[in-house]
Short mmCIF file of C-alpha atoms in Angstrom, two decimals:
data_model
loop_
_atom_site.label_atom_id
_atom_site.label_comp_id
_atom_site.label_asym_id
_atom_site.label_seq_id
_atom_site.Cartn_x
_atom_site.Cartn_y
_atom_site.Cartn_z
CA MET A 297 -47.05 -3.17 -1.31
CA ASP A 298 -50.65 -2.01 -0.66
CA ASN A 299 -53.72 -2.69 -2.85
CA GLU A 300 -53.67 0.74 -4.48
CA GLN A 301 -50.07 0.22 -5.61
CA VAL A 302 -50.92 -3.23 -6.98
CA LYS A 303 -53.83 -1.80 -9.01
CA HIS A 304 -51.57 0.99 -10.24
CA TRP A 305 -48.95 -1.45 -11.58
CA GLU A 306 -51.58 -3.72 -13.10
CA ASN A 307 -52.49 -0.89 -15.48
CA TYR A 308 -49.11 -1.31 -17.20
CA SER A 309 -47.90 -4.11 -19.41
CA THR A 310 -44.80 -6.06 -18.44
CA VAL A 311 -41.53 -4.68 -19.80
CA ASP A 312 -39.51 -7.02 -22.05
CA GLU A 313 -36.75 -4.59 -23.01
CA PHE A 314 -35.09 -1.45 -21.68
CA ILE A 315 -34.04 1.74 -23.42
CA LEU A 316 -30.56 2.97 -22.46
CA LEU A 317 -30.73 6.75 -22.69
CA GLY A 318 -26.99 7.07 -22.12
CA TYR A 319 -25.15 9.67 -24.17
CA HIS A 320 -26.45 10.17 -27.69
CA GLU A 321 -26.67 13.92 -28.29
CA TYR A 322 -23.75 13.97 -30.75
CA PRO A 323 -23.59 10.41 -32.14
CA VAL A 324 -20.76 10.84 -34.66
CA LEU A 325 -18.51 12.76 -32.30
CA LEU A 326 -19.20 10.39 -29.40
CA PHE A 327 -18.65 7.32 -31.56
CA VAL A 328 -15.23 8.58 -32.68
CA ALA A 329 -14.30 9.50 -29.08
CA PHE A 330 -15.43 6.18 -27.64
CA LEU A 331 -13.81 4.17 -30.44
CA ALA A 332 -10.48 5.95 -29.96
CA THR A 333 -10.70 5.45 -26.20
CA TYR A 334 -11.60 1.77 -26.52
CA LEU A 335 -8.73 1.09 -28.90
CA ALA A 336 -6.35 2.97 -26.58
CA ILE A 337 -7.55 0.89 -23.61
CA LEU A 338 -7.03 -2.38 -25.50
CA LEU A 339 -3.64 -1.29 -26.84
CA GLY A 340 -2.29 0.16 -23.58
CA ASN A 341 -3.43 -2.65 -21.30
CA GLY A 342 -2.60 -5.26 -23.93
CA LEU A 343 0.98 -3.97 -24.14
CA ILE A 344 1.33 -4.24 -20.36
CA VAL A 345 0.15 -7.86 -20.54
CA VAL A 346 2.60 -8.63 -23.36
CA VAL A 347 5.59 -6.81 -21.85
CA THR A 348 5.20 -8.24 -18.35
CA THR A 349 4.85 -11.71 -19.88
CA LEU A 350 7.83 -11.55 -22.24
CA ASP A 351 10.35 -9.69 -20.09
CA SER A 352 11.85 -12.05 -17.50
CA ALA A 353 12.88 -9.07 -15.35
CA LEU A 354 9.18 -8.38 -14.75
CA HIS A 355 8.32 -11.91 -13.61
CA THR A 356 7.78 -10.69 -10.05
CA PRO A 357 4.63 -10.74 -7.90
CA MET A 358 3.92 -7.02 -8.42
CA TYR A 359 3.92 -7.33 -12.22
CA PHE A 360 2.04 -10.61 -12.10
CA PHE A 361 -0.84 -8.80 -10.39
CA LEU A 362 -0.49 -5.81 -12.72
CA ARG A 363 -0.75 -8.15 -15.71
CA ASN A 364 -3.98 -9.60 -14.35
CA LEU A 365 -5.34 -6.14 -13.56
CA SER A 366 -4.67 -4.98 -17.13
CA GLY A 367 -6.38 -8.05 -18.56
CA LEU A 368 -9.32 -7.43 -16.24
CA GLU A 369 -9.57 -3.80 -17.38
CA MET A 370 -9.83 -4.87 -21.02
CA CYS A 371 -12.67 -7.25 -20.18
CA TYR A 372 -14.38 -4.69 -17.94
CA THR A 373 -14.45 -2.02 -20.63
CA SER A 374 -15.58 -4.49 -23.30
CA VAL A 375 -18.83 -5.03 -21.39
CA THR A 376 -20.07 -1.47 -22.00
CA LEU A 377 -18.20 0.36 -24.77
CA PRO A 378 -19.04 -1.92 -27.77
CA LYS A 379 -22.75 -1.72 -26.92
CA MET A 380 -22.54 2.06 -26.57
CA MET A 381 -20.81 2.41 -29.95
CA ALA A 382 -23.27 0.06 -31.65
CA SER A 383 -26.16 2.14 -30.31
CA LEU A 384 -24.58 5.35 -31.57
CA VAL A 385 -24.15 3.89 -35.07
CA SER A 386 -27.55 2.20 -35.37
CA GLY A 387 -29.60 4.64 -33.31
CA ASP A 388 -31.14 1.64 -31.53
CA HIS A 389 -30.75 2.16 -27.77
CA SER A 390 -32.86 -0.80 -26.72
CA ILE A 391 -31.53 -3.79 -24.80
CA SER A 392 -33.46 -6.95 -24.05
CA LEU A 393 -33.88 -8.22 -20.48
CA PRO A 394 -31.53 -11.21 -21.01
CA ALA A 395 -28.90 -8.94 -22.58
CA CYS A 396 -29.32 -6.43 -19.76
CA ALA A 397 -28.93 -9.19 -17.17
CA THR A 398 -25.81 -10.50 -18.93
CA GLN A 399 -24.27 -7.05 -19.13
CA MET A 400 -25.01 -6.33 -15.48
CA PHE A 401 -23.58 -9.69 -14.40
CA PHE A 402 -20.25 -9.15 -16.13
CA MET A 403 -20.03 -5.56 -14.89
CA LEU A 404 -20.55 -6.76 -11.31
CA PHE A 405 -18.32 -9.80 -11.79
CA PHE A 406 -15.34 -7.89 -13.19
CA GLY A 407 -15.92 -4.96 -10.83
CA GLY A 408 -16.07 -7.19 -7.75
CA THR A 409 -12.97 -9.07 -8.89
CA GLU A 410 -11.09 -5.78 -9.36
CA CYS A 411 -11.99 -4.69 -5.82
CA PHE A 412 -10.33 -7.79 -4.37
CA LEU A 413 -7.44 -7.71 -6.84
CA LEU A 414 -6.58 -4.15 -5.78
CA ALA A 415 -6.62 -5.33 -2.16
CA VAL A 416 -4.30 -8.22 -3.07
CA MET A 417 -1.93 -5.77 -4.74
CA ALA A 418 -1.88 -3.64 -1.58
CA TYR A 419 -1.08 -6.74 0.48
CA ASP A 420 1.74 -7.54 -1.95
CA ARG A 421 3.24 -4.07 -1.39
CA TYR A 422 2.87 -4.53 2.37
CA LEU A 423 4.86 -7.77 2.28
CA ALA A 424 7.53 -6.31 -0.02
CA ILE A 425 8.10 -3.24 2.18
CA CYS A 426 7.35 -4.45 5.71
CA LEU A 427 8.57 -8.06 5.46
CA PRO A 428 11.24 -7.96 2.71
CA LEU A 429 13.21 -10.97 3.99
CA ARG A 430 10.15 -13.22 3.91
CA TYR A 431 8.57 -11.67 0.81
CA THR A 432 9.71 -14.18 -1.82
CA THR A 433 8.90 -17.10 0.47
CA ILE A 434 5.38 -15.93 1.29
CA MET A 435 4.48 -14.58 -2.15
CA SER A 436 5.35 -17.69 -4.14
CA HIS A 437 3.98 -18.30 -7.63
CA ARG A 438 1.42 -20.74 -6.25
CA VAL A 439 0.20 -18.21 -3.67
CA ARG A 440 -0.10 -15.51 -6.35
CA VAL A 441 -2.18 -17.75 -8.60
CA VAL A 442 -4.43 -18.78 -5.71
CA MET A 443 -5.00 -15.13 -4.79
CA VAL A 444 -6.01 -14.15 -8.32
CA VAL A 445 -8.20 -17.20 -8.85
CA THR A 446 -9.85 -16.61 -5.47
CA SER A 447 -10.63 -13.01 -6.43
CA PHE A 448 -12.53 -14.30 -9.47
CA ALA A 449 -14.06 -17.28 -7.65
CA ILE A 450 -15.51 -15.17 -4.84
CA SER A 451 -17.17 -12.72 -7.21
CA PHE A 452 -18.76 -15.23 -9.62
CA PRO A 453 -21.41 -16.96 -7.44
CA VAL A 454 -22.29 -13.82 -5.48
CA GLN A 455 -22.97 -11.80 -8.63
CA LEU A 456 -24.89 -14.68 -10.19
CA LEU A 457 -27.19 -14.75 -7.15
CA GLN A 458 -27.56 -10.97 -7.25
CA ILE A 459 -28.62 -11.07 -10.91
CA ARG A 460 -31.10 -13.84 -10.17
CA LEU A 461 -32.67 -11.76 -7.40
CA ILE A 462 -32.91 -8.61 -9.53
CA PHE A 463 -34.25 -10.15 -12.73
CA SER A 464 -36.82 -12.28 -10.96
CA LEU A 465 -38.62 -8.98 -10.25
CA PRO A 466 -41.45 -7.77 -12.50
CA PHE A 467 -40.63 -4.64 -14.52
CA CYS A 468 -43.40 -2.39 -15.71
CA ALA A 469 -44.28 1.28 -16.26
CA SER A 470 -41.30 3.12 -17.76
CA ASN A 471 -38.57 1.07 -19.43
CA GLU A 472 -36.10 3.94 -19.82
CA ILE A 473 -32.76 3.66 -18.00
CA ASP A 474 -31.00 7.00 -17.68
CA HIS A 475 -27.59 5.39 -18.02
CA PHE A 476 -25.28 3.97 -20.68
CA PHE A 477 -25.34 0.44 -19.26
CA CYS A 478 -27.56 -1.71 -17.06
CA ASP A 479 -26.58 -0.73 -13.54
CA ILE A 480 -28.26 -1.94 -10.35
CA PRO A 481 -29.71 1.33 -8.96
CA GLN A 482 -31.25 2.37 -12.29
CA VAL A 483 -32.73 -1.06 -13.05
CA LEU A 484 -34.19 -1.52 -9.56
CA ARG A 485 -35.89 1.85 -9.89
CA LEU A 486 -38.03 0.37 -12.69
CA ALA A 487 -39.20 -2.68 -10.74
CA CYS A 488 -42.80 -2.81 -9.55
CA ALA A 489 -42.40 -4.94 -6.43
CA ASP A 490 -41.29 -4.75 -2.84
CA LEU A 491 -37.54 -4.08 -3.05
CA TYR A 492 -36.59 -4.60 0.61
CA ALA A 493 -34.86 -7.97 0.03
CA ASN A 494 -33.09 -6.66 -3.08
CA GLU A 495 -31.92 -3.47 -1.40
CA LEU A 496 -30.62 -5.51 1.55
CA ALA A 497 -28.77 -7.85 -0.83
CA VAL A 498 -27.25 -4.90 -2.73
CA TYR A 499 -26.22 -3.19 0.51
CA THR A 500 -24.63 -6.39 1.85
CA GLU A 501 -22.78 -6.95 -1.43
CA ASN A 502 -21.48 -3.38 -1.45
CA ILE A 503 -20.12 -3.81 2.06
CA PHE A 504 -18.45 -7.09 1.11
CA PHE A 505 -16.99 -6.04 -2.25
CA VAL A 506 -16.29 -2.35 -1.69
CA VAL A 507 -15.90 -1.58 2.01
CA VAL A 508 -14.05 -4.74 3.15
CA PRO A 509 -11.35 -4.65 0.40
CA PHE A 510 -10.98 -0.89 0.90
CA LEU A 511 -10.39 -1.36 4.63
CA LEU A 512 -7.81 -4.06 3.87
CA ILE A 513 -6.06 -1.63 1.52
CA VAL A 514 -6.10 1.11 4.17
CA ALA A 515 -4.70 -1.29 6.79
CA SER A 516 -1.91 -2.35 4.42
CA TYR A 517 -0.93 1.23 3.69
CA VAL A 518 -1.00 2.22 7.35
CA HIS A 519 1.70 -0.40 7.99
CA ILE A 520 3.54 0.67 4.81
CA ALA A 521 3.50 4.33 5.90
CA ARG A 522 4.92 3.41 9.29
CA ALA A 523 7.69 1.38 7.67
CA ILE A 524 8.54 4.22 5.27
CA LEU A 525 8.65 6.82 8.04
CA ARG A 526 11.11 4.66 10.00
CA MET A 527 13.57 4.65 7.09
CA PRO A 528 16.62 6.81 7.86
CA SER A 529 17.28 7.90 4.27
CA ALA A 530 15.04 10.42 2.50
CA THR A 531 16.07 8.88 -0.82
CA GLY A 532 15.05 5.44 0.43
CA ARG A 533 11.70 6.76 1.61
CA LYS A 534 11.04 8.42 -1.74
CA LYS A 535 12.05 5.33 -3.73
CA THR A 536 9.91 3.03 -1.59
CA PHE A 537 6.89 5.29 -1.79
CA SER A 538 7.23 5.50 -5.58
CA THR A 539 6.58 1.75 -5.80
CA CYS A 540 3.17 2.35 -4.19
CA SER A 541 2.16 5.66 -5.79
CA SER A 542 0.70 4.15 -8.97
CA HIS A 543 -1.43 1.69 -7.03
CA LEU A 544 -2.59 4.40 -4.64
CA THR A 545 -3.65 6.59 -7.57
CA VAL A 546 -5.74 3.81 -9.12
CA VAL A 547 -7.28 2.88 -5.74
CA SER A 548 -8.24 6.50 -5.04
CA LEU A 549 -9.94 6.93 -8.42
CA PHE A 550 -11.66 3.53 -8.45
CA TYR A 551 -12.93 3.40 -4.87
CA GLY A 552 -13.74 7.11 -4.73
CA SER A 553 -16.14 6.88 -7.67
CA ALA A 554 -17.52 3.44 -6.71
CA MET A 555 -18.34 4.52 -3.15
CA LEU A 556 -20.18 7.62 -4.34
CA VAL A 557 -22.26 5.59 -6.79
CA TYR A 558 -23.04 2.51 -4.70
CA LEU A 559 -22.79 3.52 -1.03
CA CYS A 560 -24.28 7.02 -0.94
CA PRO A 561 -28.09 7.50 -0.77
CA GLN A 562 -29.50 7.76 -4.28
CA THR A 563 -30.86 11.32 -4.28
CA SER A 564 -32.13 12.82 -7.53
CA ASN A 565 -29.00 14.93 -7.91
CA LEU A 566 -26.66 11.99 -7.25
CA VAL A 567 -28.56 9.78 -9.70
CA LYS A 568 -27.75 12.24 -12.50
CA PHE A 569 -24.18 12.59 -11.30
CA SER A 570 -23.69 8.82 -11.01
CA LYS A 571 -23.86 8.43 -14.79
CA LEU A 572 -20.90 10.77 -15.09
CA LEU A 573 -19.05 9.03 -12.23
CA SER A 574 -19.62 5.68 -13.91
CA LEU A 575 -17.59 6.90 -16.87
CA LEU A 576 -14.68 7.30 -14.45
CA TYR A 577 -14.44 3.69 -13.27
CA THR A 578 -15.66 2.02 -16.47
CA ILE A 579 -13.70 4.00 -19.09
CA VAL A 580 -11.36 6.66 -17.68
CA ILE A 581 -9.53 4.43 -15.17
CA PRO A 582 -8.92 1.56 -17.66
CA PHE A 583 -7.67 4.21 -20.11
CA CYS A 584 -5.36 5.82 -17.53
CA ASN A 585 -4.04 2.61 -15.93
CA PRO A 586 -1.30 1.99 -18.54
CA LEU A 587 -0.22 5.63 -18.30
CA ILE A 588 -0.20 5.60 -14.49
CA TYR A 589 1.82 2.39 -14.26
CA THR A 590 4.27 3.17 -17.07
CA LEU A 591 4.99 6.87 -16.63
CA ARG A 592 5.91 6.31 -12.98
CA ASN A 593 7.71 3.02 -13.44
CA ARG A 594 11.22 2.83 -14.85
CA GLU A 595 11.22 -0.98 -15.08
CA VAL A 596 8.11 -1.06 -17.28
CA LYS A 597 9.43 1.77 -19.47
CA ALA A 598 12.75 -0.07 -19.82
CA ALA A 599 10.89 -3.26 -20.78
CA PHE A 600 8.91 -1.34 -23.41
CA GLY A 601 12.19 0.04 -24.73
CA LYS A 602 13.73 -3.42 -24.98
CA LEU A 603 10.65 -4.82 -26.70
CA LEU A 604 10.57 -2.01 -29.25
CA GLY A 605 14.34 -2.28 -29.72
CA LYS A 606 14.09 -5.99 -30.49
CA LYS A 607 11.25 -5.41 -32.91
CA TRP A 608 13.17 -2.63 -34.68
CA SER A 609 16.27 -4.79 -34.86
CA MET A 610 14.31 -7.70 -36.37
CA GLU A 611 12.73 -5.40 -38.97
CA VAL A 612 16.14 -4.00 -39.92
CA ASP A 613 17.63 -7.52 -40.25
CA THR A 614 14.67 -8.63 -42.40
CA GLY A 615 15.02 -5.55 -44.63
CA MET A 616 18.76 -6.16 -45.13
CA ARG A 617 18.10 -9.74 -46.17
#
């Protein structure tokens, strides 16, 4: 940074809070919409967690990973939506630097974990379809737990370091973030320092957490596609593909939006569009996940039916007594 830039930044006081511009044009309407969506996300994903836990028929690797994904989605959404709703009710759109850092950390932590968890789920489908005789041996309960724990363990220290690098920067001039949560590109834009090291760290992290898992998913599905095409029966091909369709839908939505936001050059037009895209992977996908995995899955729908049937039966018995 040259001397003229230094003098320019010295004319501004240091920022100690940010203003999240977000969406606040119609506060009452948005609050009702976000509240309904948040409750639907908690209910839908919570039911998947409960059903896959209680129904012994769903104690398989695929549903073990789905259960963890649903739990992760509830946590992921809880990082942004409660703050958005509180701002809409109070009219206070400010967020302190420590709160902003905390929010960004958990967004990155849960987001990075989901990237690897989706890759693990693709690998699970690869084993089930391409190596069916060895599937149960390879994908033991211990291996499943290690995979999920590793997904969380990899993300935690990396995101902690990233937050340390970002919030060690001085922030001055404008404190307005044109977003509904503290996201890396928008926060870095407000820093008054040389950002080369930070941009390199962000780029490296994006490659590690977005590109690498995505390539692993693509490799898994290339092998899956080959195995499906070699099947002699059209019915068998359709049935096998149906076990992957839900996961493919979620991967397409999640990685498509994430790559546009974090890997594409941040032009002025894309910056405005990224706020809309962020709604997709922070709210829309967690909302749609239960629908995607239940509407296309007979086993989960049957488990829901059994759970509701038991509950109805218990209520009837209690009423008769």
